[in-house]
CSV table of C-alpha atoms in Angstrom, one decimal:
chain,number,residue,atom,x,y,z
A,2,UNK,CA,17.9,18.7,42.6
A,3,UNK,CA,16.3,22.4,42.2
A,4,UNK,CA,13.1,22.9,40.4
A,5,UNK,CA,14.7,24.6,37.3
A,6,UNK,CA,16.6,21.5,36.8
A,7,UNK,CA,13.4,18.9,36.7
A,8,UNK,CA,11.5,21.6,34.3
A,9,UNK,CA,14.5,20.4,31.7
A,10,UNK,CA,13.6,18.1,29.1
A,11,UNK,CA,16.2,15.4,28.7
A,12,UNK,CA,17.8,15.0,25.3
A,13,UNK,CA,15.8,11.5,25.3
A,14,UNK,CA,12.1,13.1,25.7
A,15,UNK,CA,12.8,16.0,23.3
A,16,UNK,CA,13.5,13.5,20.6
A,17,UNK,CA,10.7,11.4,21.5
A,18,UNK,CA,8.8,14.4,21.3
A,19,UNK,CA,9.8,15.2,18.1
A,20,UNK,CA,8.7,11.6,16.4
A,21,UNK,CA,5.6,11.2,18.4
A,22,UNK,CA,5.2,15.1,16.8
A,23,UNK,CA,6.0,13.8,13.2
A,24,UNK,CA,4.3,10.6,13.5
A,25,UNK,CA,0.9,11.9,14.4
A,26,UNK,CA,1.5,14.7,11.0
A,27,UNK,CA,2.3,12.1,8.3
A,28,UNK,CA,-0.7,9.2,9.8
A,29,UNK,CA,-2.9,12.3,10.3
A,30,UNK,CA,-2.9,12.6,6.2
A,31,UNK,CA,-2.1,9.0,5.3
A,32,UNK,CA,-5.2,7.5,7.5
A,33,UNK,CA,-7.4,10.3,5.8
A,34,UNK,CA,-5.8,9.2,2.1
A,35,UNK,CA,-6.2,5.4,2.7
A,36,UNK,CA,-9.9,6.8,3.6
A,37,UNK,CA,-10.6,7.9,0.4
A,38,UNK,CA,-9.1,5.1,-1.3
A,39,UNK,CA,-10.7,2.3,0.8
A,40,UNK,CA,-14.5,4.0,0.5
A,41,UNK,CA,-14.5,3.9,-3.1
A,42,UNK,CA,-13.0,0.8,-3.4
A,43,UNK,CA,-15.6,-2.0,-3.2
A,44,UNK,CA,-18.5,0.0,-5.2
A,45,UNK,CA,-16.1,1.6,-8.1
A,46,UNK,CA,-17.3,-2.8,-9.9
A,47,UNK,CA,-21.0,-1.7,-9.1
A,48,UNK,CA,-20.9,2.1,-10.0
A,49,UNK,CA,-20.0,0.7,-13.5
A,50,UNK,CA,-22.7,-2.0,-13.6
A,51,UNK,CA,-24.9,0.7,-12.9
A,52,UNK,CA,-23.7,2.3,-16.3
A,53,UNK,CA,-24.4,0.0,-18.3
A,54,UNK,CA,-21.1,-1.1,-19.0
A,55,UNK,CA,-20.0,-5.2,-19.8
A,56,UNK,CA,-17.4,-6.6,-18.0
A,57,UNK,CA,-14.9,-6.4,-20.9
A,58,UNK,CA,-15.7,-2.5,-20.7
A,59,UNK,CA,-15.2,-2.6,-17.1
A,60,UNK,CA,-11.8,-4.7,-17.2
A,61,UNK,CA,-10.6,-1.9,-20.0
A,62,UNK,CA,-10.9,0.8,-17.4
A,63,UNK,CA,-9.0,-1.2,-14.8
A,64,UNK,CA,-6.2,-2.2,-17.2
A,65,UNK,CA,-5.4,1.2,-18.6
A,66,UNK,CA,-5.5,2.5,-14.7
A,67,UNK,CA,-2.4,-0.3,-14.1
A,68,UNK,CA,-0.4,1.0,-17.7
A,69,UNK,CA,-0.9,5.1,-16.8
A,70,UNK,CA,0.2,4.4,-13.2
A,71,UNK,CA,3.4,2.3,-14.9
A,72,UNK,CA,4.4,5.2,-17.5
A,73,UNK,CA,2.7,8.6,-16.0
A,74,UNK,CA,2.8,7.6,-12.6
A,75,UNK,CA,6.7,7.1,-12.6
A,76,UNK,CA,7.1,10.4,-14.1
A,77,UNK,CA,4.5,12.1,-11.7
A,78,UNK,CA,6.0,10.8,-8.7
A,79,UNK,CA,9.5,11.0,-9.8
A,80,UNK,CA,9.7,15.0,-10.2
A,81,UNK,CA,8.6,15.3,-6.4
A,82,UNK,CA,12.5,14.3,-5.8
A,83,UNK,CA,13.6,17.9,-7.3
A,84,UNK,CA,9.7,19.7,-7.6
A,85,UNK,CA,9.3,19.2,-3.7
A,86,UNK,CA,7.3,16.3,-1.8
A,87,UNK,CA,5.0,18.5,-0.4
A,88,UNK,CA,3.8,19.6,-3.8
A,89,UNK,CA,4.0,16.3,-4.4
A,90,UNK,CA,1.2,15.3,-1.8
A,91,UNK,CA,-0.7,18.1,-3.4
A,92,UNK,CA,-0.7,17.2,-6.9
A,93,UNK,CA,-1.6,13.4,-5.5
A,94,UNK,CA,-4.5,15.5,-3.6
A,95,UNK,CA,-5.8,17.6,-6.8
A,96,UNK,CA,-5.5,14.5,-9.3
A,97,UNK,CA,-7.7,12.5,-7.0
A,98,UNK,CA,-10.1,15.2,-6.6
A,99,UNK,CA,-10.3,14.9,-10.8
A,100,UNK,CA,-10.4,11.7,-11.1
A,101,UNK,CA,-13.3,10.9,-8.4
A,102,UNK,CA,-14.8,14.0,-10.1
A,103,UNK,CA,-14.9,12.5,-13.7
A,104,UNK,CA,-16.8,9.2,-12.1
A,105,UNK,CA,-20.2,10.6,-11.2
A,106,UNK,CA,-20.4,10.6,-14.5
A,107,UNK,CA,-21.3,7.9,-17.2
A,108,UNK,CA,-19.3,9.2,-19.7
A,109,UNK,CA,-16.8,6.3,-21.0
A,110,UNK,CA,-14.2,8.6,-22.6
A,111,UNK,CA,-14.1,10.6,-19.6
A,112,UNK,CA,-14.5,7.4,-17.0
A,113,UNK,CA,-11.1,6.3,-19.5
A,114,UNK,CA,-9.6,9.8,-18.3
A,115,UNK,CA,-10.1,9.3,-14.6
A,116,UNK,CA,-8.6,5.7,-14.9
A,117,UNK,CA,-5.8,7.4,-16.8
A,118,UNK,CA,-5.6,10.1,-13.5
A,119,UNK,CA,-6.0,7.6,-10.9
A,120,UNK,CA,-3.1,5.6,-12.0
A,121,UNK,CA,-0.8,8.5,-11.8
A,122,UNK,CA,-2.4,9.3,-8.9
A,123,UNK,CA,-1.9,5.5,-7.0
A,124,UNK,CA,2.1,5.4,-8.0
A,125,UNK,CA,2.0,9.0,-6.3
A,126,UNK,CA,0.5,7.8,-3.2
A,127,UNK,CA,2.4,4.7,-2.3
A,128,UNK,CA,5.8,6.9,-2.9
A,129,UNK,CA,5.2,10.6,-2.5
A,130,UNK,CA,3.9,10.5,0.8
A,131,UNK,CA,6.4,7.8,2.0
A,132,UNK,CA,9.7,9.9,0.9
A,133,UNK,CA,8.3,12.9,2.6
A,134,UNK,CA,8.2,10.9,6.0
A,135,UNK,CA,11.4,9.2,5.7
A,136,UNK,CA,13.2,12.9,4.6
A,137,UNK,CA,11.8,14.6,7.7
A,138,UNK,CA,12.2,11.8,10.2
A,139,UNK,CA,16.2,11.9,8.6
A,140,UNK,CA,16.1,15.7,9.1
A,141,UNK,CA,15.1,15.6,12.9
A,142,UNK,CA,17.9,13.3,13.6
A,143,UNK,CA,15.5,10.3,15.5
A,144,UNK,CA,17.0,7.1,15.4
A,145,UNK,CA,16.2,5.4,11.9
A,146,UNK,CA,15.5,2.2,13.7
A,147,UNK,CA,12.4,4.2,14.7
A,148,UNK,CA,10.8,4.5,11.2
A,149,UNK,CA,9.1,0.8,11.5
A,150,UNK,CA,7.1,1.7,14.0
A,151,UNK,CA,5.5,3.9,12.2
A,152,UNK,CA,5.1,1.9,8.9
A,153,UNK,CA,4.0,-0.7,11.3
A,154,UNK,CA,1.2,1.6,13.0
A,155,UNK,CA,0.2,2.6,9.6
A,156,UNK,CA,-0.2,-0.3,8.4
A,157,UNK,CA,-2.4,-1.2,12.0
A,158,UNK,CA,-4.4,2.0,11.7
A,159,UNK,CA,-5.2,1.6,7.8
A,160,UNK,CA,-6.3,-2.2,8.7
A,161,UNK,CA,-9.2,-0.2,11.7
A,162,UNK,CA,-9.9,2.5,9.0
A,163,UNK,CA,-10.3,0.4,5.7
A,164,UNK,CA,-12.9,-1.9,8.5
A,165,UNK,CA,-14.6,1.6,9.1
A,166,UNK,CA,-14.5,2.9,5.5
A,167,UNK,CA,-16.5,-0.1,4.5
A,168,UNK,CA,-19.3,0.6,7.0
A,169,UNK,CA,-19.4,4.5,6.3
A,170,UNK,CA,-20.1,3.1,2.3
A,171,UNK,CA,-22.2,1.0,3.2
A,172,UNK,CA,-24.5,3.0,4.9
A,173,UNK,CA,-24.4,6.1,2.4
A,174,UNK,CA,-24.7,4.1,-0.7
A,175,UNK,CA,-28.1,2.5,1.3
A,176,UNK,CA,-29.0,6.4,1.7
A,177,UNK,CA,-28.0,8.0,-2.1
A,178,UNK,CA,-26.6,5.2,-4.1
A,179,UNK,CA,-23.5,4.1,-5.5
A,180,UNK,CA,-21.8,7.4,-6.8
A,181,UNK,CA,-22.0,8.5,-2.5
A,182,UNK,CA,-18.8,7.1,-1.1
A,183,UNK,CA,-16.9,8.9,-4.3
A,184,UNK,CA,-18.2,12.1,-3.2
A,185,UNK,CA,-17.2,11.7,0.5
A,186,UNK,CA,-14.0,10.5,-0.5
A,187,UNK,CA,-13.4,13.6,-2.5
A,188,UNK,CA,-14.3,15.4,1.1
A,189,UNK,CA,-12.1,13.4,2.4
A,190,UNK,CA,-9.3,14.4,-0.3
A,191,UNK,CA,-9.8,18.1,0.2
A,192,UNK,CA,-9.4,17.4,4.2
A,193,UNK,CA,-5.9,15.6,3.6
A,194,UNK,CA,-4.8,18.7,1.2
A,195,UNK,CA,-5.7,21.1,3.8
A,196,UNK,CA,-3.3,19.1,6.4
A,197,UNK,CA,-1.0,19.1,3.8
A,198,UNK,CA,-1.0,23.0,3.8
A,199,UNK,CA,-1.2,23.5,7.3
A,200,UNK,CA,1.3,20.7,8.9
A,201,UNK,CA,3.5,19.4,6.0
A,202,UNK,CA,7.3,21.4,5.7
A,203,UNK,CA,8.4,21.0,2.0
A,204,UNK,CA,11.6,18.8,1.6
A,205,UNK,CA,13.4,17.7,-1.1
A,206,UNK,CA,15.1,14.6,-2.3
A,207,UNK,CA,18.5,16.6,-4.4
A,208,UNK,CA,19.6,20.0,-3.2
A,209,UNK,CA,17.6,22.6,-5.3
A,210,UNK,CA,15.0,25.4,-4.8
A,211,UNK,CA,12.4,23.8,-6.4
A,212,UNK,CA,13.0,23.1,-10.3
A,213,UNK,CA,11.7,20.1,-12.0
A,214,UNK,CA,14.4,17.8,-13.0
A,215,UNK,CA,12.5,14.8,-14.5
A,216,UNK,CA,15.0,13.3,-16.9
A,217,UNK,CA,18.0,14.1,-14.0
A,218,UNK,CA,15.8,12.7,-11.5
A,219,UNK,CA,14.9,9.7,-13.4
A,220,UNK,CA,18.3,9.0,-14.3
A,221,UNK,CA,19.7,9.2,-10.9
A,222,UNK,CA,17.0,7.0,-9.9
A,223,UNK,CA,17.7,4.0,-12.5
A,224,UNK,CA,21.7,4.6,-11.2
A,225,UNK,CA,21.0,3.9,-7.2
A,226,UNK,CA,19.2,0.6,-9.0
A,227,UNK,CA,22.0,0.0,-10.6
A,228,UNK,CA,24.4,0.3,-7.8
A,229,UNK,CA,22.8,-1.3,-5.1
A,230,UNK,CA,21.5,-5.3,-5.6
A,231,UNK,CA,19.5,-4.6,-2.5
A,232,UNK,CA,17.2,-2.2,-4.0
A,233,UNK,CA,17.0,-4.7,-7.2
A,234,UNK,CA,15.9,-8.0,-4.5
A,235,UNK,CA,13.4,-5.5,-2.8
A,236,UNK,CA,11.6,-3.9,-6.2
A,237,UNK,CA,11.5,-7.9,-7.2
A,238,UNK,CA,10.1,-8.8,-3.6
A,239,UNK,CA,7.0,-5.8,-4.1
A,240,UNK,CA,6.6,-7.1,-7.7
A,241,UNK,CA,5.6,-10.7,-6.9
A,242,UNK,CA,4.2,-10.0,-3.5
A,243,UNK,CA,1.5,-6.9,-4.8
A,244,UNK,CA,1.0,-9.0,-8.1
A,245,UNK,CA,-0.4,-11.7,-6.1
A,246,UNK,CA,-2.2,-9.3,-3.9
A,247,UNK,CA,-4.1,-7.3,-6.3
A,248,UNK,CA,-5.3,-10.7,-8.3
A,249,UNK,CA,-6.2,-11.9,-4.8
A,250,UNK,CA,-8.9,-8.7,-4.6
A,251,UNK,CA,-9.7,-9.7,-8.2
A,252,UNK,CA,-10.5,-12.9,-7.5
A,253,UNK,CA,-11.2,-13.9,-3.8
A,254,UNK,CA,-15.0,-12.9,-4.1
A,255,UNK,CA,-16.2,-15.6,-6.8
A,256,UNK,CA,-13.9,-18.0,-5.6
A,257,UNK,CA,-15.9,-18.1,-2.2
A,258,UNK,CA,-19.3,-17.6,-3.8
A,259,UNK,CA,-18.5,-21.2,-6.0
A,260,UNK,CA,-17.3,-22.8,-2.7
A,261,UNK,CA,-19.8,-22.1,-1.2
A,262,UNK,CA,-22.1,-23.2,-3.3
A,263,UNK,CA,-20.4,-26.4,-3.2
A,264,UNK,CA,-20.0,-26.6,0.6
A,265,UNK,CA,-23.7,-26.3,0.7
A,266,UNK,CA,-25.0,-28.5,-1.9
A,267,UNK,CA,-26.2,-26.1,-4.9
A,268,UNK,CA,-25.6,-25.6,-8.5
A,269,UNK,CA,-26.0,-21.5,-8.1
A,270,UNK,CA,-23.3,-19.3,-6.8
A,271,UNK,CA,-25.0,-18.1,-3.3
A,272,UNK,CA,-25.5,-14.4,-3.2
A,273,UNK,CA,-26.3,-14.1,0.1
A,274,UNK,CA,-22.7,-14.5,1.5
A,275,UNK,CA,-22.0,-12.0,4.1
A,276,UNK,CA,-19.0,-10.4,2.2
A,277,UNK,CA,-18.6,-7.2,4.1
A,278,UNK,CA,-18.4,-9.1,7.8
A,279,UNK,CA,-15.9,-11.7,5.6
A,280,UNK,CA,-14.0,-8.0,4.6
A,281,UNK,CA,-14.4,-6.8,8.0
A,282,UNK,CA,-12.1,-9.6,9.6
A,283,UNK,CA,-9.9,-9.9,7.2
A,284,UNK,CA,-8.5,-6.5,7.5
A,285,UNK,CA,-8.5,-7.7,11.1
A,286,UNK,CA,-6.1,-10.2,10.3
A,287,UNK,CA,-4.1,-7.5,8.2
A,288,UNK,CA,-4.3,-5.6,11.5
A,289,UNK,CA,-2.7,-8.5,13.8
A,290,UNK,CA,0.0,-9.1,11.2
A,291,UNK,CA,1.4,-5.7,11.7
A,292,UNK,CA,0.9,-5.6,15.9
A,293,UNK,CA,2.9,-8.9,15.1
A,294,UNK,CA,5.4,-7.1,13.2
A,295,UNK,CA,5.7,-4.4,15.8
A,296,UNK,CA,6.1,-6.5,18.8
A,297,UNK,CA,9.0,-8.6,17.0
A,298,UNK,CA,10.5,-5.3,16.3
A,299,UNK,CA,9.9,-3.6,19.4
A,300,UNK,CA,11.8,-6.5,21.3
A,301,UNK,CA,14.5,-7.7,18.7
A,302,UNK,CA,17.2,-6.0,20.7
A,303,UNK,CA,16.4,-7.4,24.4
A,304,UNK,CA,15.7,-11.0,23.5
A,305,UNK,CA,17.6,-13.4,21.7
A,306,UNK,CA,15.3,-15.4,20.3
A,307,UNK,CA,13.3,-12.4,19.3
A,308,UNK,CA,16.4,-11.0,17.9
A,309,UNK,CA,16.5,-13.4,14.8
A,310,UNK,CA,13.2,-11.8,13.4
A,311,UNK,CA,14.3,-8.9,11.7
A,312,UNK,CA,13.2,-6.8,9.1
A,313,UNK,CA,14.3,-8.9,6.2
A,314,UNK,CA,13.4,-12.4,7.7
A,315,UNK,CA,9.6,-10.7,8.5
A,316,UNK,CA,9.4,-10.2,4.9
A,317,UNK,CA,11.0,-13.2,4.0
A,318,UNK,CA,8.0,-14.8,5.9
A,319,UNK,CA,5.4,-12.7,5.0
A,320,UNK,CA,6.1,-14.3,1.1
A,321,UNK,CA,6.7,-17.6,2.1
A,322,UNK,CA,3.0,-17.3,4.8
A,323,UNK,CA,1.6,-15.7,0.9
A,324,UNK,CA,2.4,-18.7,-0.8
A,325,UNK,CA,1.5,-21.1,1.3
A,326,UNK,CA,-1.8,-19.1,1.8
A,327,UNK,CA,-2.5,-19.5,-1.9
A,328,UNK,CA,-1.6,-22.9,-2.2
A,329,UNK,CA,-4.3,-23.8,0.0
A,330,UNK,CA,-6.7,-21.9,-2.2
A,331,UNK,CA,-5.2,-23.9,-5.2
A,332,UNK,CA,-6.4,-27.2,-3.6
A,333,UNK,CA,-9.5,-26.1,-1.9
A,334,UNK,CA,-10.7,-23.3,-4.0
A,335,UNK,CA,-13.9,-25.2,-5.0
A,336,UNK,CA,-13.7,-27.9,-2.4
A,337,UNK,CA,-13.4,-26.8,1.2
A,338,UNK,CA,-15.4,-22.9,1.9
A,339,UNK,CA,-13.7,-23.4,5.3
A,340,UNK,CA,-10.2,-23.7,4.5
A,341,UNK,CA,-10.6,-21.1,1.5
A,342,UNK,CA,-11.4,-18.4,4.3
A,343,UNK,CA,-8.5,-19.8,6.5
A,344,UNK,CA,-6.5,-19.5,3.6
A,345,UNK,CA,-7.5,-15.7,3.0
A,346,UNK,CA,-7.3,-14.5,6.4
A,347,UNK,CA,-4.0,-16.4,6.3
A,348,UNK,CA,-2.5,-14.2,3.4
A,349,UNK,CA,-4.1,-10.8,4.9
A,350,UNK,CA,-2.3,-11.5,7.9
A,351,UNK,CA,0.9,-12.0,5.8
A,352,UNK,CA,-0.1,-8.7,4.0
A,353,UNK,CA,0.1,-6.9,7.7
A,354,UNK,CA,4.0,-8.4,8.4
A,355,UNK,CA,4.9,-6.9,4.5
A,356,UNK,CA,3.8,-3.5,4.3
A,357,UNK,CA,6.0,-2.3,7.4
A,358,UNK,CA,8.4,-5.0,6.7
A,359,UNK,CA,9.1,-3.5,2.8
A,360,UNK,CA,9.1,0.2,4.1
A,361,UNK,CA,11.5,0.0,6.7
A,362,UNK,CA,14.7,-1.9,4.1
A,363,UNK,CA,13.8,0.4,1.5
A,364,UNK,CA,13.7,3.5,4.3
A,365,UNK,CA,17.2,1.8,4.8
A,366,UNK,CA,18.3,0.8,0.9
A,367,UNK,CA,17.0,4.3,-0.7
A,368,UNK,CA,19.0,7.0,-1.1
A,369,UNK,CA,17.7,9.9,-0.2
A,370,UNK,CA,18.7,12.0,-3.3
A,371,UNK,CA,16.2,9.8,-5.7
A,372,UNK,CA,14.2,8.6,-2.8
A,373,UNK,CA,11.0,8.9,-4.5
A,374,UNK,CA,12.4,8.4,-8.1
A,375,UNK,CA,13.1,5.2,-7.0
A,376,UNK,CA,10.1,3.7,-5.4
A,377,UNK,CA,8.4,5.0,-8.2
A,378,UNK,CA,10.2,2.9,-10.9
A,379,UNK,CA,10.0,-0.2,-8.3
A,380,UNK,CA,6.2,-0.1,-9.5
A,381,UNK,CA,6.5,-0.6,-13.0
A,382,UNK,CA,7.3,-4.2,-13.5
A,383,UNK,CA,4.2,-4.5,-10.4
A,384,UNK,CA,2.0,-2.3,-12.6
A,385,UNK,CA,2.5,-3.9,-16.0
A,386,UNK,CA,2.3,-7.3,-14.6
A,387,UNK,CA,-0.8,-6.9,-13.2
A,388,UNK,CA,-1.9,-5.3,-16.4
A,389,UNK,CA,-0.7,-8.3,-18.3
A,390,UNK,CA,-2.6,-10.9,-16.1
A,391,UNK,CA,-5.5,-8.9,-16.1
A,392,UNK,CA,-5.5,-9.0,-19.9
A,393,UNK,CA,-5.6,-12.8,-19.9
A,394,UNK,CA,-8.0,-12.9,-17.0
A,395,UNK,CA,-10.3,-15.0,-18.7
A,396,UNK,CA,-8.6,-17.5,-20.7
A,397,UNK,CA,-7.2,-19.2,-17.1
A,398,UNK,CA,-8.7,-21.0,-14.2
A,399,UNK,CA,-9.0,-19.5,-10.8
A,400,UNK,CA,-7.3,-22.3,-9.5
A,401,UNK,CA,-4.6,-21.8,-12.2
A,402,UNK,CA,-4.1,-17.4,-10.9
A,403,UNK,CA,-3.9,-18.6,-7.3
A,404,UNK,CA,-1.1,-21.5,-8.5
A,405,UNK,CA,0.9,-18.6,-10.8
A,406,UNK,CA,0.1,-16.2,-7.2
A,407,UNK,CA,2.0,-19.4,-4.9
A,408,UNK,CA,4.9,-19.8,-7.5
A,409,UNK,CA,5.2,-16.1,-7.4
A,410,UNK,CA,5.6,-15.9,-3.6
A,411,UNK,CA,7.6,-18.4,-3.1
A,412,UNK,CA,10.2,-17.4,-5.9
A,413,UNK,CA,10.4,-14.0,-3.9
A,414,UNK,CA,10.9,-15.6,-0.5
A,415,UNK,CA,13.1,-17.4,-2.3
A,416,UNK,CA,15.0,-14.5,-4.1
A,417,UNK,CA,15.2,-12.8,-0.3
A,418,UNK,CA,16.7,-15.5,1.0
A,419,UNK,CA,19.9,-16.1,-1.3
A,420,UNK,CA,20.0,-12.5,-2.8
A,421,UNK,CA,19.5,-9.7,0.3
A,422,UNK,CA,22.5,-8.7,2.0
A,423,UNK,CA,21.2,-7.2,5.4
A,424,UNK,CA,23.7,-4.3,6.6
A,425,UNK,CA,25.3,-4.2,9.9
A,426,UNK,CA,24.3,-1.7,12.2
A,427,UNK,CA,26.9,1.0,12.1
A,428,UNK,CA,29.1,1.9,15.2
A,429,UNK,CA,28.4,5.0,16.3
């Protein structure tokens, strides 16, 4: 062998090259997004309190936030297909900016505007930046089966950064109050736009130079639904999964506060309970879930046993682990503080097998053409859902959300199971 001959990259490294290349670009920006989502996250409650504002104010905000991000958001996300997904991360980046802007202040009308923005600006984030991924990874020619260990690092690496997130707030709302994790967070948007500018190629989801097709894009978007029963089982699947989920963050704090106060023998909801070390390992479970997710995946093809977990049956369990999750907190909700936290670390775990789980079959189900079209009209049923049980949120039970949360689950397990028709690997 001469020397010029082991200086020559085999075909194998260059493509390796070329993910590990593309993989550290789209977490680079995604880890730094999640990062301004997750900081502003557990004080955005308190930042209103500190307004002045009721809880019926407070729940207003929220709901119109789920309704923009069902109407505006599916048109804002949709026209990246034929506008670009680069400018698409962009807009997503200069909407945020806005909408953390318009919440230092105590303005309602203007707090309703931001709400308004940020629900556009959440049905951007969980599609936009996902479709420009999956294009480029397709454009480079790695092996598709490669995608899921990227949603499952993501999915890892937003677990470690959502623990961090809720240290960083803590200790700068303890320095400058409650409006200081929505100003780093809109550093931290003007950091992800500037990777954006500097690492992101533009791609594009229907051959064009650029033009906004909305309605076309739209259109093309409800036709791959249409065509494709897969797509249909998987939009029902996020539906019922992230309904459940975001009652669970509604819900899970004063449903431990009144069991414990029962565990410990007092007519007062304790305030002492040490939520952020309860926050802390619970994205710890979220974390595990995916490493369990990407071991399963990594060795599906060299053991047999192994082999039967694949993508669908992970997210087949992640429902049915959901459900059971919540059924314990239907029994023990006020009863047993011990099995409640089992219970949520249970369902957070669960919440680590979906998210990679869900982005690899639609990686696989999506066409490319209406890629983001379509993941953005997956989110409307999940968006006015959410806003619906949030507008009844006080005429039912806790016990009664976390039963509706089970039933939920469980009916998308069960719609997986009889529904989804996995495709066979193609010979090449």
């Amino acid at each position: 062998m001469t020397l010029e001959s082991m200086d020559v990259e085999s075909p194998d490294d260059q493509q390796l090259k070329r993910f590990q290349s593309l993989q550290y670009k789209y977490l680079s920006v995604y880890l730094v997004v999640m990062g301004a989502d997750w900081l502003q996250g557990p004080y955005l409650y308190k930042l209103y309190q500190s307004y002045g504002f009721d809880l019926a104010q407070i729940a207003f905000l929220f709901l119109t936030g789920f309704v923009s991000g069902a109407i505006g958001g599916t048109a804002m996300g949709s026209m990246s297909d034929s506008w670009g997904r680069r400018r698409g991360c962009l807009l997503f980046c200069a909407t945020a900016f806005v909408y953390l802007l318009l919440r230092l202040g105590s303005n309602y009308p203007l707090l309703f505007l931001s709400h308004v923005l940020s629900g556009m600006a959440a049905s951007m984030q969980y599609s936009v930046f996902e479709a420009w991924y999956v294009a480029e990874h397709t454009n480079e020619i790695i092996p598709s089966d490669w995608m899921a260990r990227t949603f499952g690092k993501a999915t890892f690496l937003n677990g470690l950064v959502a623990i961090i997130a809720g240290v960083v707030a803590n200790f700068v709302v303890d320095l400058w109050g409650y409006k200081a994790p929505f100003v780093v967070a809109m550093a931290l948007v003007v950091v992800a736009a500037s990777l954006i500018v500097s690492t992101f190629a533009e791609n594009y989801g229907e051959a064009g130079n650029g033009k906004i097709r909305l309605a076309r894009t739209l259109m093309d978007g409800l036709l791959a639904l249409w065509r494709d029963s897969n797509i249909l089982v998987l939009g029902a699947a996020q539906t019922v999964f992230e309904c459940a989920m975001y009652i669970f963050v509604l819900l899970y704090t004063p449903a431990i506060e009144n069991a414990a106060a029962v565990y410990v023998g007092t007519d007062e909801k304790s305030q002492n309970l040490p939520l952020g070390y309860l926050f802390s390992t619970m994205m710890f479970a979220v974390m595990i879930g995916s490493l369990t997710f990407q071991a399963l995946e990594r060795q599906s093809s060299s053991s047999r046993v192994v082999s039967w977990f694949t993508q669908d049956r992970l997210l087949i369990m992640a429902l049915t682990l959901a459900s059971m999750s919540f059924g314990a907190m239907v029994y023990d909700e006020s009863a047993s503080l011990p099995i409640l936290a089992i219970a949520y670390h249970v369902f957070e775990f669960s919440t680590g097998l979906y998210y990679p789980s869900l982005s690899s079959l639609k990686a696989q189900a999506i066409p490319e053409e209406t890629r983001t079209a379509v993941m953005t009209l997956l989110r409307i049923p999940m968006n006015l859902g959410v806003g619906i049980i949030m507008w009844h949120v006080d005429d039912l039970s806790t016990s009664m959300m976390f039963a509706i949360c089970a039933v939920m689950t469980m009916a998308g397990s069960g719609l997986m199971m009889i529904q989804y028709k996995p495709k066979l690997p193609q010979q090449e």
